[in-house]
Each structure stands twice: as structure tokens, then as C-alpha cells.
């Protein structure tokens, strides 16, 4: 599996890893990834999707923090149940709606903000502002893309994310392309939900965690428009993005090796993959 790669990194300078250690590292890596995507992802999906829809704004952010937390707790129960082999058909349909449709839009919405493409500065952003009863001016030497022109790109961002939402809704309804277009769409969906979604989940849940003005990641309505906090969390979200990307690439490689090994069995004369790779694939 993809986590075999992490195991090789951990053991490259040490003695051979035991089977128990291999199983432990594999389980920890996979459970951490699914917890990020399916638990934090659920809370972050509700948080981002509600802002995209225009039903979450400054005055009711704390109410939506409660709602997003409850969704996250429901996703935690589902995640724990799946680990024990329990599934619910109706529950999985609802989970697909939240994690794929809402989550797809939320991932795109969050990535636009992380990249500095979605900004929400007021027209008078260079003048003194008030947040949580205190006065501030500017963004305190933060990156702050768009601050020089008091840029607000929420309308354009909503248009872009509307297309993402339509795409995810069609996928949810089962309208999927076939052939080469289908493979491209599947890979693009994986990138959106499992790579951008990992970074977006962390980006969203850090703003959910804590009341207005005191959340782990501040927002546009907070001091300095939240920009120093944005810069701090961009570092962690960039690292999360890369780790999620490595996870997807390793899983893709493991799938290709497994298919090649199957082909080698049908054509034993053709040495299509190294024996070590086939042995690893057999352990997936």
C-alpha cells in the first residue's frame, strides 16, 4: 500500500522492521490520512460550503462553528464505525454528499484562499478598522495578496466553485464519463478530494476551532484581516498538501504494480516488474 513508502523511509537507516512494526506504521499512516479527510474534512466541508453559499458571514460565524463541529462529530462516529467494520447504506449516501459534494466545493473554496486568489478586503482596507473592540491598521507585514488594491474576489470565487459544485453533484448522481475521459475525471477528482481536500480540511477546521477572534486561524473579520494567521497556517497546509499528494502517488504506483504482477502471471515469460515489487503488491 501507499504507506509502505513511509515504512521504507522510517527503516532505511535502521535494522529490518518487524512485521508488527510494519503493520503498526501502515495502520497509523492510513488512519491519520482518513481521519484528516473524513473527520476534519466533514467539519471543513460544512464550514467552507456554508460561506460559499452566502449563508455564513461574520455575524453568524459562531453559530456555524457549532454546526460544523456537530458535523465533524458525526463524521468521527462514522470513521470509528468503519474502522470496526460497521457500515450504513443511508449513512454512506449522506457521507458522500457531505464529503464529496460539499467537500469538493469546500476544498476548492479553501485552496483559492490559501493561494491568495480569494480575498475579502473592504473597500477602505487601508483605513483604521475595528475588530473585537480593538482598532487596527493594515496587515502587519503579512503577505496579504490583494491588500494594496483592497481586492475582493468573492463573486469570482463563487462562480468558479459553482462549476466545481456542479461537477461534484453530477458525480454524486452517477453521471460519469467513460474511457480516457473517465480516467482523467477520476484522477482529477482524486486530486481535488484527497490532495486539495487534505489541505482544505486543515485550513477550514483551524478556523472552526475557537470562537470569533480566538480561533486557531483567524478570519477576515479579525485583527489585520487575519493575514498573519493565514501566513502561519499556510505553512502547515502546504506540508499537508504535499503529504497527501505523496500518499495518492504511492497508492497509484501500488495499483499499477499490482496490475503488472497480474499480467506477469498470465505471461510468465515477460519480466514486467521486479520480484520485490510484486512481493510488496501481494501484501497490499
Short mmCIF file of C-alpha atoms in Angstrom, two decimals:
data_model
loop_
_atom_site.label_atom_id
_atom_site.label_comp_id
_atom_site.label_asym_id
_atom_site.label_seq_id
_atom_site.Cartn_x
_atom_site.Cartn_y
_atom_site.Cartn_z
CA UNK A 1 0.00 0.00 0.00
CA UNK A 2 0.98 3.67 -0.17
CA UNK A 3 2.13 3.57 3.44
CA UNK A 4 4.82 1.02 2.55
CA UNK A 5 6.76 4.02 1.28
CA UNK A 6 6.67 5.68 4.71
CA UNK A 7 7.84 2.39 6.21
CA UNK A 8 10.87 2.29 3.91
CA UNK A 9 11.78 5.86 4.87
CA UNK A 10 11.48 5.08 8.59
CA UNK A 11 13.63 1.95 8.33
CA UNK A 12 16.24 2.97 5.76
CA UNK A 13 18.91 3.66 8.39
CA UNK A 14 17.88 1.06 10.91
CA UNK A 15 17.54 -2.70 11.23
CA UNK A 16 14.89 -4.59 9.27
CA UNK A 17 11.42 -3.75 10.52
CA UNK A 18 9.39 -6.47 12.11
CA UNK A 19 6.02 -7.50 10.74
CA UNK A 20 4.35 -5.95 13.79
CA UNK A 21 6.12 -2.63 13.22
CA UNK A 22 5.18 -2.71 9.55
CA UNK A 23 1.54 -3.25 10.43
CA UNK A 24 1.67 -0.50 13.06
CA UNK A 25 3.20 2.09 10.71
CA UNK A 26 0.78 1.17 7.93
CA UNK A 27 -2.23 1.45 10.23
CA UNK A 28 -1.08 4.77 11.73
CA UNK A 29 -0.41 6.31 8.32
CA UNK A 30 -3.71 5.23 6.79
CA UNK A 31 -5.82 6.07 9.84
CA UNK A 32 -4.21 9.51 10.08
CA UNK A 33 -4.97 10.21 6.43
CA UNK A 34 -8.58 9.03 6.61
CA UNK A 35 -9.12 10.94 9.88
CA UNK A 36 -7.94 14.14 8.21
CA UNK A 37 -10.05 13.61 5.09
CA UNK A 38 -13.19 12.13 6.62
CA UNK A 39 -13.44 13.83 10.04
CA UNK A 40 -11.70 17.19 9.70
CA UNK A 41 -12.89 17.10 6.10
CA UNK A 42 -16.52 16.85 7.16
CA UNK A 43 -16.30 19.82 9.52
CA UNK A 44 -14.27 21.83 7.00
CA UNK A 45 -16.70 20.97 4.19
CA UNK A 46 -19.66 22.37 6.13
CA UNK A 47 -17.65 25.46 7.12
CA UNK A 48 -16.46 26.25 3.60
CA UNK A 49 -19.66 25.30 1.77
CA UNK A 50 -21.80 27.49 4.03
CA UNK A 51 -19.63 30.53 3.26
CA UNK A 52 -19.65 29.72 -0.46
CA UNK A 53 -23.46 29.66 -0.34
CA UNK A 54 -23.51 33.05 1.38
CA UNK A 55 -25.36 31.73 4.44
CA UNK A 56 -22.33 32.06 6.73
CA UNK A 57 -20.91 35.51 7.38
CA UNK A 58 -19.35 37.49 10.21
CA UNK A 59 -22.39 37.84 12.45
CA UNK A 60 -23.29 34.14 12.49
CA UNK A 61 -19.84 32.57 12.29
CA UNK A 62 -20.05 31.22 15.84
CA UNK A 63 -23.40 29.55 15.08
CA UNK A 64 -21.82 27.84 12.08
CA UNK A 65 -18.88 26.79 14.22
CA UNK A 66 -21.33 24.80 16.33
CA UNK A 67 -22.94 23.28 13.23
CA UNK A 68 -19.60 22.40 11.67
CA UNK A 69 -18.41 20.85 14.92
CA UNK A 70 -21.53 18.68 15.11
CA UNK A 71 -20.96 17.54 11.53
CA UNK A 72 -17.36 16.74 12.45
CA UNK A 73 -18.52 14.69 15.44
CA UNK A 74 -20.97 12.76 13.23
CA UNK A 75 -18.11 12.09 10.80
CA UNK A 76 -15.96 10.93 13.73
CA UNK A 77 -18.64 8.38 14.71
CA UNK A 78 -18.79 7.16 11.11
CA UNK A 79 -14.98 6.97 10.90
CA UNK A 80 -14.78 4.92 14.09
CA UNK A 81 -17.61 2.63 12.93
CA UNK A 82 -15.88 1.98 9.60
CA UNK A 83 -12.69 1.03 11.45
CA UNK A 84 -14.73 -1.66 13.23
CA UNK A 85 -16.35 -2.89 10.02
CA UNK A 86 -19.78 -1.33 10.55
CA UNK A 87 -21.46 0.41 7.60
CA UNK A 88 -24.83 2.00 6.92
CA UNK A 89 -26.13 2.33 3.38
CA UNK A 90 -28.11 5.50 4.12
CA UNK A 91 -25.27 6.87 6.19
CA UNK A 92 -22.80 6.37 3.35
CA UNK A 93 -25.08 8.23 0.93
CA UNK A 94 -25.21 11.17 3.33
CA UNK A 95 -21.46 10.95 3.90
CA UNK A 96 -20.86 11.03 0.13
CA UNK A 97 -23.00 14.17 -0.13
CA UNK A 98 -21.06 15.92 2.63
CA UNK A 99 -17.54 14.71 1.82
CA UNK A 100 -17.74 14.71 -1.98
CA UNK A 101 -20.19 17.45 -2.96
CA UNK A 102 -19.83 19.86 -0.03
CA UNK A 103 -16.23 18.73 0.43
CA UNK A 104 -15.32 19.28 -3.22
CA UNK A 105 -16.66 22.82 -3.15
CA UNK A 106 -15.08 23.42 0.26
CA UNK A 107 -11.69 22.17 -0.95
CA UNK A 108 -11.75 24.49 -3.96
CA UNK A 109 -13.03 27.38 -1.82
CA UNK A 110 -10.27 26.87 0.74
CA UNK A 111 -7.49 26.40 -1.83
CA UNK A 112 -8.42 29.68 -3.51
CA UNK A 113 -7.96 31.43 -0.16
CA UNK A 114 -4.72 29.63 0.66
CA UNK A 115 -3.28 30.64 -2.71
CA UNK A 116 -4.31 34.25 -2.21
CA UNK A 117 -6.81 34.13 -5.07
CA UNK A 118 -9.89 34.56 -2.84
CA UNK A 119 -9.71 37.81 -0.89
CA UNK A 120 -12.31 39.74 1.08
CA UNK A 121 -10.87 43.18 1.86
CA UNK A 122 -13.30 46.06 2.43
CA UNK A 123 -13.09 48.98 0.03
CA UNK A 124 -11.49 51.12 2.76
CA UNK A 125 -8.99 48.46 3.88
CA UNK A 126 -6.15 50.99 4.23
CA UNK A 127 -8.06 53.00 6.82
CA UNK A 128 -8.26 52.10 10.55
CA UNK A 129 -10.56 49.13 11.18
CA UNK A 130 -12.23 47.73 14.30
CA UNK A 131 -12.25 44.04 15.26
CA UNK A 132 -13.35 42.61 18.60
CA UNK A 133 -13.44 46.11 20.09
CA UNK A 134 -9.85 46.97 19.11
CA UNK A 135 -8.61 49.26 16.33
CA UNK A 136 -6.01 48.12 13.81
CA UNK A 137 -4.50 49.35 10.56
CA UNK A 138 -3.06 47.20 7.78
CA UNK A 139 -1.96 43.56 7.75
CA UNK A 140 1.14 43.71 9.99
CA UNK A 141 3.75 42.84 7.34
CA UNK A 142 1.89 39.71 6.24
CA UNK A 143 1.89 38.52 2.62
CA UNK A 144 -1.66 39.79 2.08
CA UNK A 145 -2.18 39.41 -1.68
CA UNK A 146 -4.70 41.96 -2.92
CA UNK A 147 -4.34 44.29 0.07
CA UNK A 148 -2.69 47.04 -1.99
CA UNK A 149 -5.89 47.43 -4.04
CA UNK A 150 -8.40 46.34 -1.34
CA UNK A 151 -9.33 43.47 -3.64
CA UNK A 152 -12.49 41.43 -3.09
CA UNK A 153 -12.75 38.34 -5.29
CA UNK A 154 -15.65 36.57 -3.58
CA UNK A 155 -18.01 36.94 -6.59
CA UNK A 156 -15.46 35.41 -8.99
CA UNK A 157 -14.61 32.68 -6.49
CA UNK A 158 -18.28 31.75 -6.14
CA UNK A 159 -18.60 31.42 -9.91
CA UNK A 160 -15.60 29.11 -10.09
CA UNK A 161 -16.74 26.99 -7.15
CA UNK A 162 -20.25 26.75 -8.64
CA UNK A 163 -18.76 24.82 -11.56
CA UNK A 164 -16.88 22.60 -9.10
CA UNK A 165 -20.14 22.02 -7.22
CA UNK A 166 -21.98 21.10 -10.43
CA UNK A 167 -19.20 18.67 -11.33
CA UNK A 168 -19.33 17.03 -7.89
CA UNK A 169 -23.13 16.90 -7.96
CA UNK A 170 -23.13 15.13 -11.34
CA UNK A 171 -20.57 12.66 -9.99
CA UNK A 172 -22.71 12.11 -6.88
CA UNK A 173 -25.72 11.39 -9.13
CA UNK A 174 -23.70 8.82 -11.10
CA UNK A 175 -23.22 10.75 -14.34
CA UNK A 176 -19.63 9.75 -15.03
CA UNK A 177 -17.70 9.83 -18.32
CA UNK A 178 -16.17 6.66 -19.70
CA UNK A 179 -12.93 5.73 -21.41
CA UNK A 180 -9.98 8.12 -21.34
CA UNK A 181 -12.22 10.99 -20.24
CA UNK A 182 -13.42 8.86 -17.34
CA UNK A 183 -9.89 8.06 -16.21
CA UNK A 184 -8.93 11.74 -16.40
CA UNK A 185 -12.02 12.75 -14.42
CA UNK A 186 -11.33 10.12 -11.78
CA UNK A 187 -7.74 11.32 -11.33
CA UNK A 188 -8.84 14.94 -11.19
CA UNK A 189 -11.47 14.07 -8.59
CA UNK A 190 -8.86 12.25 -6.51
CA UNK A 191 -6.60 15.30 -6.68
CA UNK A 192 -9.41 17.62 -5.62
CA UNK A 193 -10.83 15.50 -2.80
CA UNK A 194 -7.74 13.78 -1.42
CA UNK A 195 -4.93 16.26 -2.05
CA UNK A 196 -6.59 19.69 -2.11
CA UNK A 197 -9.16 18.24 0.30
CA UNK A 198 -6.49 17.34 2.84
CA UNK A 199 -5.06 20.87 2.88
CA UNK A 200 -8.55 22.37 2.76
CA UNK A 201 -9.71 20.25 5.70
CA UNK A 202 -6.90 21.56 7.88
CA UNK A 203 -7.44 25.11 6.64
CA UNK A 204 -11.14 25.00 7.48
CA UNK A 205 -11.03 23.17 10.80
CA UNK A 206 -8.42 25.56 12.23
CA UNK A 207 -10.89 28.41 11.76
CA UNK A 208 -13.73 26.36 13.21
CA UNK A 209 -11.68 25.65 16.36
CA UNK A 210 -12.42 28.53 18.70
CA UNK A 211 -14.83 31.48 18.93
CA UNK A 212 -14.58 34.55 16.70
CA UNK A 213 -11.36 36.42 17.32
CA UNK A 214 -9.80 33.50 19.19
CA UNK A 215 -9.91 30.61 16.72
CA UNK A 216 -6.71 28.78 15.81
CA UNK A 217 -6.77 30.52 12.44
CA UNK A 218 -8.27 33.98 12.35
CA UNK A 219 -10.61 35.17 9.60
CA UNK A 220 -11.26 38.27 7.51
CA UNK A 221 -13.24 39.95 10.26
CA UNK A 222 -10.44 39.66 12.82
CA UNK A 223 -7.40 41.80 13.56
CA UNK A 224 -5.25 42.57 10.49
CA UNK A 225 -7.91 40.79 8.43
CA UNK A 226 -6.45 37.55 9.80
CA UNK A 227 -3.47 37.75 7.40
CA UNK A 228 -0.60 36.97 9.83
CA UNK A 229 -2.60 33.91 10.93
CA UNK A 230 -3.18 32.98 7.28
CA UNK A 231 0.57 33.04 6.63
CA UNK A 232 1.27 30.84 9.66
CA UNK A 233 -1.24 28.16 8.69
CA UNK A 234 -0.29 28.25 5.01
CA UNK A 235 2.96 26.53 6.02
CA UNK A 236 1.17 23.60 7.67
CA UNK A 237 -1.40 23.34 4.91
CA UNK A 238 1.34 23.30 2.25
CA UNK A 239 3.04 20.43 4.09
CA UNK A 240 -0.30 18.62 4.35
CA UNK A 241 -0.91 19.15 0.62
CA UNK A 242 2.46 17.57 -0.22
CA UNK A 243 1.97 14.60 2.12
CA UNK A 244 -1.48 13.93 0.70
CA UNK A 245 -0.03 14.16 -2.79
CA UNK A 246 2.68 11.62 -1.94
CA UNK A 247 0.00 9.33 -0.48
CA UNK A 248 -2.01 9.43 -3.70
CA UNK A 249 1.06 8.86 -5.88
CA UNK A 250 2.19 5.88 -3.79
CA UNK A 251 -1.26 4.35 -3.92
CA UNK A 252 -1.37 4.87 -7.68
CA UNK A 253 2.02 3.18 -8.04
CA UNK A 254 0.93 0.25 -5.87
CA UNK A 255 -2.13 -0.20 -8.10
CA UNK A 256 -0.01 -0.20 -11.25
CA UNK A 257 2.45 -2.69 -9.77
CA UNK A 258 -0.42 -4.97 -8.74
CA UNK A 259 -1.84 -4.91 -12.27
CA UNK A 260 1.60 -5.58 -13.74
CA UNK A 261 2.08 -8.55 -11.44
CA UNK A 262 -1.28 -9.95 -12.55
CA UNK A 263 -0.18 -9.56 -16.17
CA UNK A 264 3.12 -11.29 -15.39
CA UNK A 265 1.23 -14.31 -14.07
CA UNK A 266 -0.68 -14.54 -17.35
CA UNK A 267 2.59 -14.13 -19.28
CA UNK A 268 5.31 -15.61 -17.06
CA UNK A 269 7.98 -15.22 -19.73
CA UNK A 270 7.66 -11.42 -19.67
CA UNK A 271 9.60 -9.96 -16.73
CA UNK A 272 7.34 -6.95 -16.33
CA UNK A 273 8.20 -5.94 -12.79
CA UNK A 274 10.86 -6.77 -10.28
CA UNK A 275 10.09 -9.65 -7.95
CA UNK A 276 10.44 -7.38 -4.94
CA UNK A 277 7.74 -5.05 -6.27
CA UNK A 278 5.42 -7.98 -6.89
CA UNK A 279 6.02 -9.23 -3.36
CA UNK A 280 5.15 -5.79 -1.99
CA UNK A 281 1.99 -5.64 -4.10
CA UNK A 282 0.93 -9.03 -2.80
CA UNK A 283 0.99 -7.62 0.73
CA UNK A 284 -1.49 -4.83 -0.06
#
